[in-house]
mmCIF file of C-alpha atoms in Angstrom:
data_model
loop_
_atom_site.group_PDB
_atom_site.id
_atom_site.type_symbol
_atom_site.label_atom_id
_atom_site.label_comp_id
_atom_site.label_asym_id
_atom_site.label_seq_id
_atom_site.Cartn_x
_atom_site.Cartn_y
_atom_site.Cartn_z
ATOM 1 C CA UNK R 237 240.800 -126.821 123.421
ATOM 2 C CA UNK R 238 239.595 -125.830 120.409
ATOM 3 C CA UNK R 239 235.858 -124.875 119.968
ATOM 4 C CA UNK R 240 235.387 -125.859 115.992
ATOM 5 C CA UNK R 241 236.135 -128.165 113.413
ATOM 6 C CA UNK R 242 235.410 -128.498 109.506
ATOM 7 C CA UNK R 243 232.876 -131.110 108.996
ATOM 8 C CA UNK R 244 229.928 -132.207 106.805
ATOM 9 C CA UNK R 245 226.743 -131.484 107.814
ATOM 10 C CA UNK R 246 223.362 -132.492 106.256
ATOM 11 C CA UNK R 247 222.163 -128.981 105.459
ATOM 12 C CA UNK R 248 218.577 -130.231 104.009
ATOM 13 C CA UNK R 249 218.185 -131.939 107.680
ATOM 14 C CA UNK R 250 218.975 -129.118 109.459
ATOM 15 C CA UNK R 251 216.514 -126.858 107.636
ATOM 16 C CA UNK R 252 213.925 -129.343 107.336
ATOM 17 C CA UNK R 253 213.916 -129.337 111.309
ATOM 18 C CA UNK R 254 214.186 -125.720 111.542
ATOM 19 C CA UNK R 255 211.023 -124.926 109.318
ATOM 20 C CA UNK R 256 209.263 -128.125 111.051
ATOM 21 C CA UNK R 257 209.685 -125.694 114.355
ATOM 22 C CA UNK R 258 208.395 -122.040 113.165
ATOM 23 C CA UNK R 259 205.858 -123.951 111.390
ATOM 24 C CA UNK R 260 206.217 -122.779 108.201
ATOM 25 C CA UNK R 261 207.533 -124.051 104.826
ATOM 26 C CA UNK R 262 210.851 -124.238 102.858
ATOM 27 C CA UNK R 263 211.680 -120.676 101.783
ATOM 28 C CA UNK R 264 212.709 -120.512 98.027
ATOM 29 C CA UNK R 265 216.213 -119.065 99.144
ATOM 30 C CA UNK R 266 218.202 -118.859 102.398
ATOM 31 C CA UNK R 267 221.299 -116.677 102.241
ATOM 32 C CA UNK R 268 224.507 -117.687 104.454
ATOM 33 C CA UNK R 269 227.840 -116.990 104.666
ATOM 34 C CA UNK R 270 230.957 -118.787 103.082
ATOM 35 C CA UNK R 271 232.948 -118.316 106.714
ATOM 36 C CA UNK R 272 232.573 -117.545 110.374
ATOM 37 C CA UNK R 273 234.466 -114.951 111.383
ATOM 38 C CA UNK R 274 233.647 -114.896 115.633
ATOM 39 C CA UNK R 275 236.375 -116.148 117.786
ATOM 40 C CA UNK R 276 234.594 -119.351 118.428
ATOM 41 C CA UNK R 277 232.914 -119.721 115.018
ATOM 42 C CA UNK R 278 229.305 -120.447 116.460
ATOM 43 C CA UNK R 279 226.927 -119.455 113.870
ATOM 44 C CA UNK R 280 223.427 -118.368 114.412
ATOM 45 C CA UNK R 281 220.169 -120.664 114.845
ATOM 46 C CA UNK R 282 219.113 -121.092 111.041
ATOM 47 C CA UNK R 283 215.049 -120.194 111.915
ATOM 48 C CA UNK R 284 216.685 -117.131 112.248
ATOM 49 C CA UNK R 285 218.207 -117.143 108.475
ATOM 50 C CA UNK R 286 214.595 -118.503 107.323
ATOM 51 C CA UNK R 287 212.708 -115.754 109.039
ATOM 52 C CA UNK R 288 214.736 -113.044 107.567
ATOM 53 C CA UNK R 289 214.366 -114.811 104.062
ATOM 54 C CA UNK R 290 210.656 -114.789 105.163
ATOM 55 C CA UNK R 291 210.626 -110.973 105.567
ATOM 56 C CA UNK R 292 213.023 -110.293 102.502
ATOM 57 C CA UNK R 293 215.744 -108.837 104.924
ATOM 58 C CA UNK R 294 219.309 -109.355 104.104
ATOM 59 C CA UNK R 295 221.953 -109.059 106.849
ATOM 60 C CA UNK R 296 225.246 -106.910 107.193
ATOM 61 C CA UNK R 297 228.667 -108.491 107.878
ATOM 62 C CA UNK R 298 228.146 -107.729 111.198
ATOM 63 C CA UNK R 299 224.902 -109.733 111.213
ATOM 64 C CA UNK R 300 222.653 -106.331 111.768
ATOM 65 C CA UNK R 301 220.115 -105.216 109.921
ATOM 66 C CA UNK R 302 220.387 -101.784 108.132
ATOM 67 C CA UNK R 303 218.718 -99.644 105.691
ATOM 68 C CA UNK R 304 221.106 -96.962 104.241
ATOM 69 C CA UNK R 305 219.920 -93.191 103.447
ATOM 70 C CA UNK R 306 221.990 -90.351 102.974
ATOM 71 C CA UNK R 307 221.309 -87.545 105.631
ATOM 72 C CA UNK R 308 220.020 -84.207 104.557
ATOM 73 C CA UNK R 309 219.178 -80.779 106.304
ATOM 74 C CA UNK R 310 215.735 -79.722 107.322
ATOM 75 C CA UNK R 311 214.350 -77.189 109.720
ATOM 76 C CA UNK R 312 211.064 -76.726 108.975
ATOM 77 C CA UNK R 313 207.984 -79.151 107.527
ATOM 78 C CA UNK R 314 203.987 -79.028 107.312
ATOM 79 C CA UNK R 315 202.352 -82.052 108.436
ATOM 80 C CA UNK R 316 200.758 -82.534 104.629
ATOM 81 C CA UNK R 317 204.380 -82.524 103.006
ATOM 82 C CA UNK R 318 205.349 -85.648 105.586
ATOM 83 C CA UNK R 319 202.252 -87.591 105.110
ATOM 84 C CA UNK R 320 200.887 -87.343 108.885
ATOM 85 C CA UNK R 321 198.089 -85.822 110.182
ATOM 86 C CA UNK R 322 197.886 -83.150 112.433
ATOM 87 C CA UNK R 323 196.068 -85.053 115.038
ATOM 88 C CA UNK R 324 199.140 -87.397 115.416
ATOM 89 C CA UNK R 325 201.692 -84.846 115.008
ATOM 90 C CA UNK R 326 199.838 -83.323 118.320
ATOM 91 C CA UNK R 327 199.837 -86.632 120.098
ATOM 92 C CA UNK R 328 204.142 -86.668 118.845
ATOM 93 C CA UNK R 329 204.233 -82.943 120.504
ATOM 94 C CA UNK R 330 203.873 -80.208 118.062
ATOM 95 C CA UNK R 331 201.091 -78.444 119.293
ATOM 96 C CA UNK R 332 202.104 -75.007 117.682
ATOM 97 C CA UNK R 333 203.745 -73.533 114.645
ATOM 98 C CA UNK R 334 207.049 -71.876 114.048
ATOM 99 C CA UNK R 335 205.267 -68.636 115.122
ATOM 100 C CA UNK R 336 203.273 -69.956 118.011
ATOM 101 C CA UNK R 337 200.233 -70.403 117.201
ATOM 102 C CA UNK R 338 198.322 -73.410 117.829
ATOM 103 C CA UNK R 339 199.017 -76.683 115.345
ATOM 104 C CA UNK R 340 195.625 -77.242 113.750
ATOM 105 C CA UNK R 341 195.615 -76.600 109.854
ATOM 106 C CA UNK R 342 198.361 -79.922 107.683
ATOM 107 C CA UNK R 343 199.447 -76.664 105.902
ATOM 108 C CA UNK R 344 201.087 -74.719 109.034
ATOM 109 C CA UNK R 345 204.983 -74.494 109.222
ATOM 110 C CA UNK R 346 206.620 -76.302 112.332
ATOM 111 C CA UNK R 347 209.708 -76.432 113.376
ATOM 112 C CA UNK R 348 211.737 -80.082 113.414
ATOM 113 C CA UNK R 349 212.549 -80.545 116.891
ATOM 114 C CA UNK R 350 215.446 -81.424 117.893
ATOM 115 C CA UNK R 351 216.259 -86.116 117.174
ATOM 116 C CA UNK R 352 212.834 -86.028 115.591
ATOM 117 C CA UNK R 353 213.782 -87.383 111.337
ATOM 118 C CA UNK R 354 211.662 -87.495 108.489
ATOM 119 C CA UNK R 355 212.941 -91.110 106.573
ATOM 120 C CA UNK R 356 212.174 -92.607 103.406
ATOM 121 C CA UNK R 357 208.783 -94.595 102.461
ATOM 122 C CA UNK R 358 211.268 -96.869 101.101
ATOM 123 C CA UNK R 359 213.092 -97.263 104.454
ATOM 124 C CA UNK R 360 209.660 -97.275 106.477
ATOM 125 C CA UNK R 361 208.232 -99.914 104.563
ATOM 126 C CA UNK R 362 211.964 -101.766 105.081
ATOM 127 C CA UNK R 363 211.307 -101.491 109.309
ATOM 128 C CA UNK R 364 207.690 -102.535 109.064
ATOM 129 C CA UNK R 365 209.387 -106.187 107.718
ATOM 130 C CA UNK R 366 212.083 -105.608 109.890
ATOM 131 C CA UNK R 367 210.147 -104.986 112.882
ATOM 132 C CA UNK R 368 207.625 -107.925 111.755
ATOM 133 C CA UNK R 369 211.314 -110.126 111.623
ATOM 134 C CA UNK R 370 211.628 -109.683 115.634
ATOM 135 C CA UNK R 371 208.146 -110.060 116.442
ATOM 136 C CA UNK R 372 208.586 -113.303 115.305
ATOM 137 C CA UNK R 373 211.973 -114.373 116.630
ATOM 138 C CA UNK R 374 210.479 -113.253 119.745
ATOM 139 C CA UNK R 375 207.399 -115.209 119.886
ATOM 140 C CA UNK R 376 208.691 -118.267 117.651
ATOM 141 C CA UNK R 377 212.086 -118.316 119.060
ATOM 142 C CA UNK R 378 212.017 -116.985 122.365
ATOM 143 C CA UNK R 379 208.536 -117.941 123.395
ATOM 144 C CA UNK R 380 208.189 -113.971 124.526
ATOM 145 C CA UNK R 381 205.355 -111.824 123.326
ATOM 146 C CA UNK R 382 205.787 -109.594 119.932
ATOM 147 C CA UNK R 383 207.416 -106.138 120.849
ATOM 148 C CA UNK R 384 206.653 -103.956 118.021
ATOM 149 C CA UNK R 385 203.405 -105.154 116.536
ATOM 150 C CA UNK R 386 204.019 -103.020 113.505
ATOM 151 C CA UNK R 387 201.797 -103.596 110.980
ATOM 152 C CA UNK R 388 201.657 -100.157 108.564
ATOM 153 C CA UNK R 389 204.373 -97.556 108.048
ATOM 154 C CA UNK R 390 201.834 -95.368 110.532
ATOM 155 C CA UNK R 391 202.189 -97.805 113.063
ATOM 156 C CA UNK R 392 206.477 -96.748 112.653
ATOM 157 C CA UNK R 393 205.302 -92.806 113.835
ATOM 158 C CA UNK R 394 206.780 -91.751 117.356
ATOM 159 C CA UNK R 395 209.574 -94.894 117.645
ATOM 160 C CA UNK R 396 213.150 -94.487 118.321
ATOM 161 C CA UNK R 397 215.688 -95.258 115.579
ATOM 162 C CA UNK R 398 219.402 -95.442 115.822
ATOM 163 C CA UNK R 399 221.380 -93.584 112.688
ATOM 164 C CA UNK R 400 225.358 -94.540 111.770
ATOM 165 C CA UNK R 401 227.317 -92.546 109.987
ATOM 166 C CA UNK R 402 229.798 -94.564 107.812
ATOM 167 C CA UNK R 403 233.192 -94.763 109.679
ATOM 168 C CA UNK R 404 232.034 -94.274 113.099
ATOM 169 C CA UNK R 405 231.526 -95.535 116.173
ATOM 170 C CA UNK R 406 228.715 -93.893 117.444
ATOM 171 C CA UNK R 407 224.995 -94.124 116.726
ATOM 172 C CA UNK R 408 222.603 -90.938 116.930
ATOM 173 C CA UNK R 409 219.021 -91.830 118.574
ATOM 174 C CA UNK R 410 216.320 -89.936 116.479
ATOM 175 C CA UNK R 411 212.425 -90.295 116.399
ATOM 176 C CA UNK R 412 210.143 -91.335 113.567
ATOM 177 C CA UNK R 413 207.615 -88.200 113.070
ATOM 178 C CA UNK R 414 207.175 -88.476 109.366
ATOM 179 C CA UNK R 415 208.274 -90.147 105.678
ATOM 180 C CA UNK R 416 209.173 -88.827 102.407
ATOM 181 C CA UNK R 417 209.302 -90.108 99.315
ATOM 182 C CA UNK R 418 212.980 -88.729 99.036
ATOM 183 C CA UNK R 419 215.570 -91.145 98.983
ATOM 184 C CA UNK R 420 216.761 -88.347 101.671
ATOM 185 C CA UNK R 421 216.864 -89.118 105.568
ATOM 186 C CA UNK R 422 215.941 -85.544 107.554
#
């Protein structure tokens, strides 16, 4: 059997509905896709379309969300140059600097540990909306509580990321400790 068809659909309807049950109104713009390209050609719940227009997220071909950033080298920060204080970057683990004494002063040198990345405010203020996005797919949607309950760019400091590099199969787990305003991922 075959597990699709072309037919016509009454779009407005569907949306109507779907706004009707998040509880919210219209959005100005929903952005779709001109094919399926799964196996069975089942296409997502639209509230799901409508929350990301919600949150100003557009989706990859894959249907993921991504920010892109081009990686760069660092070794070495102080907390005043990533824009956290030193009372968080103690509750994140650095409680000394490179030369071992103890963390107190935002102008002491530390050493990047090891998965721990500095990202762009841009990017940070991209994953509060994105994180906002599945807080409420999970409590619109799914009926489940909200997971991240993210509502600054602080809020990001001490969760786990996952970085691509183009062309690859594998993803590379890192931690947020910090921002930049560098369009620069460290």
């Amino acid at each position: 059997t075959k597990s699709y068809e072309k037919r016509a659909v009454d779009l407005k309807g569907f949306l109507t509905e779907a706004c009707r049950k998040l509880n919210l109104p219209m959005p100005d713009i929903v952005k779709g896709v001109k094919g399926l390209s799964n196996e069975t050609k089942t296409a997502e719940i639209l509230e799901k379309g409508i929350l990301r227009s919600r949150y100003d997220l557009s989706v990859f071909k894959d249907g993921t969300l991504r920010f892109d950033a081009t990686n760069a080298p660092l070794t070495h920060f102080k907390a005043n140059e990533i824009g956290v204080s030193v009372e968080k970057l103690r509750l994140l683990g650095y409680l000394h600097d490179y030369k071992g004494e103890p963390l107190k002063d935002s102008q002491q040198i530390c050493e990047l540990k090891v998965q721990d990345v500095i990202i762009p405010l841009k990017c940070a203020e991209y994953f509060v909306r994105a994180t906002n996005f599945l807080d409420d797919l999970l409590e619109r949607i799914f009926g489940l509580p909200a997971f991240y309950n993210v509502k600054h760019v602080e809020d990001l400091l001490g969760h786990i990321i996952l970085g691509l590099a183009p062309h690859t199969s594998v993803g590379i787990l890192g931690r947020i400790i910090g921002f930049t305003d560098l369009n620069v991922c460290f």
